[in-house]
Coordinates of N, CA, C and O in Angstrom, one line a residue:
M1 N 146.1 30.8 61.7 CA 145.5 30.3 62.8 C 144.6 31.4 63.7 O 145.1 32.6 63.6
S2 N 143.3 31.1 64.1 CA 142.5 32.1 64.6 C 142.7 32.1 66.1 O 143.0 31.2 66.8
S3 N 142.4 33.4 66.7 CA 142.5 33.5 68.0 C 141.1 33.3 68.7 O 140.2 33.6 68.3
N4 N 141.2 32.5 69.9 CA 140.0 32.2 70.7 C 139.8 33.2 71.7 O 138.8 33.0 72.4
L5 N 140.4 34.3 71.6 CA 140.2 35.4 72.6 C 139.0 36.3 72.3 O 138.9 36.8 71.2
T6 N 138.2 36.4 73.2 CA 136.9 37.1 73.0 C 137.0 38.2 73.9 O 137.7 38.4 74.8
R7 N 136.0 39.3 73.5 CA 136.1 40.6 74.3 C 135.7 40.2 75.8 O 136.2 40.8 76.8
R8 N 134.7 39.3 76.1 CA 134.4 38.8 77.2 C 135.5 38.3 78.1 O 135.7 38.7 79.4
A9 N 136.4 37.4 77.5 CA 137.5 37.0 78.2 C 138.6 38.2 78.5 O 139.1 38.2 79.6
V10 N 138.6 39.1 77.7 CA 139.7 40.2 78.0 C 139.1 41.0 79.1 O 139.8 41.4 79.9
L11 N 137.8 41.2 79.1 CA 137.2 41.9 80.1 C 137.2 41.4 81.6 O 137.5 42.0 82.4
R12 N 137.1 40.1 81.4 CA 137.1 39.2 82.6 C 138.5 39.3 83.2 O 138.6 39.4 84.5
G13 N 139.5 39.1 82.4 CA 140.8 39.2 82.9 C 141.3 40.4 83.5 O 141.8 40.6 84.4
T14 N 140.7 41.6 82.7 CA 141.1 42.9 83.1 C 140.4 43.1 84.5 O 141.0 43.6 85.5
A15 N 139.3 42.7 84.7 CA 138.4 42.8 85.9 C 139.1 42.1 87.1 O 139.3 42.7 88.3
V16 N 139.7 41.0 86.9 CA 140.4 40.1 87.9 C 141.7 41.1 88.2 O 142.0 41.1 89.4
A17 N 142.3 41.5 87.1 CA 143.6 42.1 87.5 C 143.5 43.4 88.3 O 144.2 43.6 89.1
V18 N 142.4 44.2 88.1 CA 142.2 45.4 88.7 C 141.7 45.0 90.1 O 142.0 45.7 91.0
A19 N 140.8 44.1 90.3 CA 140.4 43.7 91.7 C 141.6 43.3 92.4 O 141.8 43.6 93.7
G20 N 142.6 42.6 91.9 CA 143.7 42.1 92.6 C 144.6 43.2 93.0 O 145.2 43.3 94.1
A21 N 144.8 44.3 92.1 CA 145.6 45.5 92.5 C 144.8 46.3 93.6 O 145.4 46.7 94.4
A22 N 143.6 46.5 93.4 CA 142.9 47.1 94.5 C 143.0 46.5 95.8 O 142.9 47.1 97.0
L23 N 143.1 45.2 95.8 CA 143.3 44.5 97.2 C 144.6 44.5 97.7 O 144.9 44.6 98.8
A24 N 145.6 44.6 96.8 CA 147.0 44.6 97.2 C 147.4 45.9 97.8 O 148.3 46.0 98.7
V25 N 146.9 47.0 97.3 CA 147.2 48.3 97.9 C 147.0 48.6 99.4 O 147.9 48.9 100.1
P26 N 145.7 48.2 99.7 CA 145.5 48.4 101.3 C 146.2 47.4 102.0 O 146.6 47.6 103.1
A27 N 146.6 46.2 101.6 CA 147.2 45.3 102.3 C 148.7 45.6 102.3 O 149.4 45.5 103.5
A28 N 149.3 46.2 101.4 CA 150.7 46.7 101.6 C 150.6 48.0 102.5 O 151.7 48.0 103.3
A29 N 149.8 48.8 102.4 CA 149.7 49.8 103.3 C 149.6 49.4 104.7 O 150.2 50.0 105.5
A30 N 148.7 48.4 105.0 CA 148.5 48.0 106.3 C 149.9 47.4 107.0 O 150.4 47.5 108.0
V31 N 150.6 46.6 106.1 CA 151.9 46.1 106.4 C 153.0 47.2 106.8 O 153.7 47.3 107.8
A32 N 152.8 48.3 105.9 CA 153.8 49.4 106.2 C 153.6 50.1 107.3 O 154.4 50.6 107.9
N33 N 152.2 50.4 107.6 CA 151.8 51.0 108.8 C 152.2 50.2 110.1 O 152.6 50.8 111.0
S34 N 151.9 48.9 110.0 CA 152.1 48.3 111.3 C 153.7 48.0 111.5 O 154.2 47.9 112.6
A35 N 154.6 48.3 110.5 CA 156.0 48.1 110.5 C 156.7 49.5 110.9 O 157.7 49.5 111.3
A36 N 155.7 50.5 110.7 CA 156.3 51.8 111.0 C 156.7 52.0 112.4 O 155.9 51.6 113.3
P37 N 157.9 52.7 112.8 CA 158.1 53.0 114.2 C 157.2 54.1 114.7 O 156.7 54.8 114.0
A38 N 157.1 54.0 116.1 CA 156.2 55.0 116.6 C 156.9 56.4 116.6 O 158.1 56.6 116.6
M39 N 156.1 57.3 116.6 CA 156.7 58.9 116.5 C 157.2 59.2 117.9 O 156.4 58.9 118.9
D40 N 158.3 59.9 117.9 CA 158.8 60.3 119.0 C 158.3 61.9 119.3 O 158.4 62.7 118.4
H41 N 157.5 62.0 120.3 CA 156.9 63.5 120.6 C 157.5 64.2 121.7 O 156.8 64.9 122.4
S42 N 158.8 63.9 122.0 CA 159.4 64.6 123.2 C 159.7 66.0 122.9 O 159.7 66.5 121.5
G43 N 159.7 66.9 123.8 CA 160.0 68.3 123.7 C 158.7 69.1 123.5 O 158.7 70.3 123.3
H44 N 157.6 68.5 123.3 CA 156.3 69.4 123.3 C 156.0 69.8 124.6 O 155.9 69.1 125.6
E45 N 155.2 71.0 124.6 CA 154.7 71.4 125.9 C 153.8 70.4 126.6 O 152.9 70.0 126.0
G46 N 154.1 70.2 128.0 CA 153.4 69.3 128.8 C 153.6 68.0 128.5 O 152.9 67.0 129.0
H47 N 154.5 67.6 127.8 CA 154.9 66.1 127.5 C 156.2 65.9 127.2 O 156.8 66.4 126.4
E48 N 156.7 64.7 127.9 CA 158.1 64.4 127.6 C 158.3 62.9 127.4 O 157.8 62.1 128.2
G49 N 159.1 62.6 126.4 CA 159.6 61.2 126.2 C 158.5 60.2 125.9 O 158.8 59.0 126.1
H50 N 157.3 60.4 125.4 CA 156.4 59.5 125.1 C 156.7 58.8 123.7 O 157.0 59.5 122.6
D51 N 156.7 57.6 123.7 CA 156.9 56.8 122.4 C 155.8 55.8 122.1 O 155.8 55.2 121.1
G52 N 154.7 55.8 122.9 CA 153.4 55.1 122.5 C 153.6 53.6 122.8 O 152.5 52.9 122.6
H53 N 154.6 53.0 123.2 CA 154.7 51.7 123.3 C 155.4 51.3 124.7 O 156.5 51.0 124.9
S54 N 154.4 51.5 125.7 CA 155.0 51.1 127.2 C 154.6 49.6 127.4 O 154.9 49.1 128.5
G55 N 153.7 49.0 126.7 CA 153.3 47.7 126.8 C 152.1 47.6 127.7 O 151.5 46.6 127.8
H56 N 151.6 48.7 128.1 CA 150.4 48.9 128.9 C 149.4 49.6 128.1 O 148.6 50.3 128.8
G57 N 149.4 49.6 126.9 CA 148.4 50.5 126.2 C 149.0 51.9 126.0 O 150.1 52.3 126.5
P58 N 148.2 52.8 125.3 CA 148.6 54.2 125.2 C 148.8 55.1 126.5 O 148.1 54.8 127.4
Q59 N 149.6 55.9 126.3 CA 150.1 56.8 127.7 C 149.2 57.9 127.7 O 148.8 58.5 126.7
P60 N 148.7 58.4 128.8 CA 147.9 59.4 129.0 C 148.6 60.7 128.7 O 149.8 60.8 128.8
F61 N 147.9 61.7 128.3 CA 148.5 63.0 127.9 C 147.6 64.2 128.3 O 146.3 63.9 128.3
D62 N 148.2 65.3 128.6 CA 147.5 66.5 129.0 C 148.3 67.7 128.6 O 149.3 67.8 129.3
E63 N 148.1 68.4 127.4 CA 148.8 69.3 127.1 C 148.2 70.4 126.2 O 147.1 70.2 125.8
T64 N 148.9 71.5 125.9 CA 148.5 72.5 124.9 C 149.3 72.4 123.7 O 150.5 72.3 123.6
Y65 N 148.5 72.1 122.6 CA 149.0 71.9 121.2 C 148.4 73.0 120.3 O 147.3 72.9 120.3
Q66 N 149.1 73.8 119.7 CA 148.8 74.8 118.8 C 147.6 75.6 119.6 O 146.5 75.9 118.8
G67 N 147.7 75.9 120.8 CA 146.6 76.7 121.5 C 145.4 76.0 121.9 O 144.6 76.5 122.3
R68 N 145.5 74.7 121.7 CA 144.4 73.8 122.0 C 144.8 73.0 123.2 O 145.8 72.5 123.1
H69 N 143.8 72.8 124.1 CA 144.0 71.9 125.1 C 143.6 70.4 124.8 O 142.4 70.1 124.6
I70 N 144.5 69.6 124.7 CA 144.2 68.2 124.3 C 144.6 67.2 125.5 O 145.5 67.4 126.3
V71 N 143.6 66.3 125.7 CA 143.7 65.4 126.8 C 143.4 64.0 126.4 O 142.3 63.8 125.7
G72 N 144.2 63.0 126.8 CA 143.9 61.6 126.4 C 144.0 60.7 127.8 O 145.1 61.0 128.4
Q73 N 143.2 60.0 128.1 CA 143.3 59.2 129.2 C 142.6 57.8 129.0 O 141.7 57.7 128.2
P74 N 142.9 56.7 129.7 CA 142.2 55.5 129.7 C 140.8 55.7 130.0 O 140.4 56.4 130.9
A75 N 139.8 55.1 129.2 CA 138.4 55.2 129.4 C 137.9 54.3 130.5 O 138.5 53.1 130.4
M76 N 137.1 54.6 131.4 CA 136.7 53.9 132.5 C 135.2 53.2 132.3 O 134.2 53.9 132.6
G77 N 135.1 52.1 131.3 CA 133.9 51.6 131.1 C 132.9 52.5 130.1 O 133.4 53.3 129.5
G78 N 131.7 51.9 129.9 CA 130.9 52.5 129.0 C 131.3 52.6 127.5 O 132.1 51.6 127.0
H79 N 130.8 53.4 126.8 CA 130.9 53.4 125.3 C 132.3 53.4 124.9 O 132.8 52.7 123.9
M80 N 133.2 54.2 125.5 CA 134.4 54.2 125.0 C 135.5 53.2 125.1 O 136.6 53.0 124.7
A81 N 135.1 52.5 126.3 CA 135.9 51.3 126.6 C 135.8 50.1 125.3 O 136.6 49.4 125.2
H82 N 134.9 50.4 124.6 CA 134.7 49.3 123.4 C 135.5 49.9 122.2 O 135.5 49.2 121.1
H83 N 136.1 51.1 122.1 CA 136.9 51.6 121.0 C 138.2 51.9 121.3 O 138.9 52.8 121.0
G84 N 138.9 50.9 122.0 CA 140.3 50.9 122.4 C 140.5 51.4 123.6 O 141.7 51.3 124.2
G85 N 139.5 51.7 124.4 CA 139.6 52.0 125.9 C 140.3 53.3 126.3 O 141.0 53.4 127.1
F86 N 140.2 54.2 125.3 CA 140.9 55.6 125.4 C 140.1 56.5 125.1 O 139.4 56.5 124.1
A87 N 139.9 57.6 125.9 CA 139.1 58.8 125.6 C 140.0 60.0 125.4 O 140.9 60.3 126.0
V88 N 139.6 60.7 124.3 CA 140.4 62.0 123.9 C 139.5 63.3 123.8 O 138.3 63.0 123.4
T89 N 139.8 64.3 124.5 CA 139.2 65.6 124.2 C 140.0 66.7 123.7 O 141.2 66.7 123.8
I90 N 139.3 67.5 122.9 CA 140.0 68.7 122.4 C 139.3 69.9 122.9 O 137.9 70.0 122.9
D91 N 139.9 70.6 123.9 CA 139.3 71.9 124.3 C 138.0 71.3 125.2 O 136.8 72.1 125.1
G92 N 138.1 70.3 125.8 CA 136.9 69.8 126.7 C 135.8 69.0 125.7 O 134.9 68.4 126.4
K93 N 135.9 69.0 124.6 CA 134.7 68.2 123.7 C 135.6 66.9 123.2 O 136.7 66.9 122.7
E94 N 134.7 65.7 123.4 CA 135.1 64.5 123.0 C 135.5 64.3 121.5 O 134.7 64.8 120.5
L95 N 136.6 63.8 121.2 CA 137.1 63.4 119.9 C 136.9 61.9 119.9 O 137.4 61.1 120.6
H96 N 135.9 61.4 119.0 CA 135.8 59.9 118.9 C 137.0 59.3 118.2 O 137.3 59.7 117.1
V97 N 137.5 58.3 118.9 CA 138.8 57.6 118.6 C 138.4 56.0 118.7 O 137.5 55.8 119.2
M98 N 139.3 55.4 117.6 CA 138.9 54.0 117.8 C 140.4 53.2 117.3 O 141.0 53.8 116.6
Q99 N 140.6 52.2 118.2 CA 141.9 51.5 117.8 C 141.6 50.4 116.9 O 140.6 49.6 117.0
N100 N 142.6 50.4 115.8 CA 142.4 49.3 114.6 C 142.8 47.9 115.3 O 143.6 47.8 116.3
A101 N 142.6 46.8 114.5 CA 143.0 45.5 115.0 C 144.7 45.5 114.9 O 145.2 44.8 115.8
D102 N 145.2 46.4 114.1 CA 146.7 46.2 113.9 C 147.4 47.2 114.9 O 148.6 47.3 114.9
G103 N 146.7 47.8 115.8 CA 147.1 48.6 117.0 C 147.1 50.2 116.5 O 147.6 51.0 117.4
T104 N 147.0 50.5 115.3 CA 147.0 51.8 114.9 C 145.6 52.4 115.3 O 144.7 51.7 115.8
W105 N 145.6 53.7 115.3 CA 144.3 54.6 115.8 C 143.8 55.4 114.5 O 144.6 55.8 113.8
I106 N 142.5 55.7 114.7 CA 141.8 56.5 113.9 C 140.7 57.3 114.5 O 140.4 57.1 115.6
S107 N 140.4 58.5 114.0 CA 139.4 59.4 114.6 C 138.5 59.8 113.5 O 138.6 59.6 112.3
V108 N 137.3 60.3 114.0 CA 136.5 60.9 113.0 C 136.9 62.2 112.1 O 136.4 62.3 111.1
V109 N 137.9 62.7 112.7 CA 138.4 63.8 111.8 C 139.4 63.3 110.9 O 139.5 63.8 109.7
N110 N 140.2 62.3 111.1 CA 141.1 61.8 110.1 C 140.8 60.2 110.0 O 141.6 59.3 110.2
H111 N 139.6 60.0 109.6 CA 139.2 58.6 109.5 C 139.9 57.7 108.6 O 139.9 56.5 108.9
Y112 N 140.5 58.3 107.6 CA 141.1 57.4 106.5 C 142.7 57.3 106.7 O 143.4 56.8 105.9
Q113 N 143.1 57.8 107.9 CA 144.6 58.0 108.3 C 144.7 57.3 109.4 O 144.1 57.7 110.4
T114 N 145.8 56.5 109.5 CA 146.1 55.8 110.8 C 147.2 56.4 111.6 O 148.1 57.2 110.8
F115 N 147.2 56.4 112.8 CA 148.3 56.9 113.7 C 148.7 56.0 114.7 O 148.1 55.0 115.0
A116 N 150.1 56.0 115.0 CA 150.7 55.1 116.0 C 150.2 55.0 117.4 O 150.1 54.0 118.1
D117 N 149.6 56.2 117.9 CA 149.0 56.4 119.2 C 148.1 57.4 119.3 O 148.0 58.3 118.4
P118 N 147.3 57.5 120.2 CA 146.3 58.7 120.4 C 146.8 60.1 120.4 O 146.1 61.0 120.0
L119 N 148.2 60.1 121.1 CA 148.5 61.6 120.8 C 148.9 62.0 119.5 O 148.4 63.1 119.3
A120 N 149.5 61.2 118.7 CA 149.8 61.6 117.3 C 148.4 61.8 116.6 O 148.3 62.8 115.9
L121 N 147.3 61.0 116.8 CA 146.3 61.2 116.2 C 145.4 62.5 116.7 O 145.0 63.3 115.9
T122 N 145.6 62.8 117.9 CA 145.0 64.1 118.5 C 145.6 65.3 117.9 O 144.9 66.2 117.4
R123 N 146.7 65.3 117.7 CA 147.7 66.5 117.2 C 147.2 66.6 115.8 O 147.1 67.7 115.3
A124 N 147.1 65.4 115.1 CA 146.8 65.6 113.5 C 145.3 66.1 113.5 O 145.0 66.9 112.6
A125 N 144.5 65.7 114.3 CA 143.1 66.2 114.5 C 143.0 67.7 114.6 O 142.4 68.4 113.8
V126 N 143.9 68.2 115.5 CA 143.9 69.7 115.9 C 144.5 70.5 114.5 O 143.9 71.3 114.1
D127 N 145.4 69.8 113.9 CA 146.1 70.4 112.7 C 144.9 70.6 111.6 O 144.8 71.4 110.9
K128 N 144.2 69.4 111.4 CA 143.1 69.3 110.4 C 142.0 70.3 110.7 O 141.3 70.8 109.7
L129 N 141.7 70.4 111.9 CA 140.5 71.3 112.4 C 140.9 72.9 112.0 O 140.0 73.7 111.8
R130 N 142.2 73.2 112.0 CA 142.7 74.5 111.6 C 141.9 75.6 112.4 O 141.4 76.5 112.0
G131 N 141.6 75.3 113.7 CA 141.1 76.2 114.6 C 139.5 76.2 114.8 O 138.9 76.9 115.5
A132 N 138.9 75.3 114.0 CA 137.4 75.2 114.1 C 137.1 74.4 115.2 O 138.1 73.6 115.9
A133 N 135.9 74.6 115.8 CA 135.5 74.0 117.0 C 135.2 72.5 116.7 O 134.6 72.2 115.5
L134 N 135.7 71.6 117.5 CA 135.1 70.1 117.4 C 133.7 69.9 117.7 O 133.4 70.4 118.9
V135 N 133.0 69.3 116.9 CA 131.6 69.1 117.3 C 131.3 67.6 117.6 O 131.6 66.8 116.6
P136 N 131.2 67.2 118.8 CA 131.1 65.9 119.1 C 130.0 65.1 118.5 O 129.0 65.7 118.1
I137 N 130.1 63.8 118.2 CA 129.1 63.0 117.6 C 128.2 62.4 118.6 O 128.7 61.9 119.7
A138 N 127.0 62.5 118.4 CA 125.9 61.9 119.2 C 125.9 60.3 119.1 O 125.7 59.8 118.0
T139 N 126.2 59.6 120.3 CA 126.2 58.1 120.1 C 125.0 57.5 120.7 O 125.0 56.2 120.8
A140 N 124.0 58.4 121.2 CA 122.9 57.6 121.8 C 121.8 57.4 120.8 O 121.8 57.9 119.8

């Protein structure tokens, strides 16, 4: 009995399997991120009891984290209102942030990592900068 299996059929089957696996990983990660509980940031200087889920959007913050002055507040119109409606600065320089459709947040510093709220995102950006100055993105 001869096999009708050709190299083309094997390659097509492999390509379909690889494509399916490639699509399954981000989908599983998105489900895991959306199901993850919000981080509790209580006890940090200038901030108490924030859990990121007040039902009214992210909570404003103004604190010193690792020697850097970080501020987050609702954006009042303009460009920032289109990216989740929240503006963040590190040492007075804008950190471009954006809210994803699933409610998580990303920044230009940690673009491929999502965070539960802008405070967690900003602290992670400070960690990633390792003391380097933030250079704002020109949006005009």
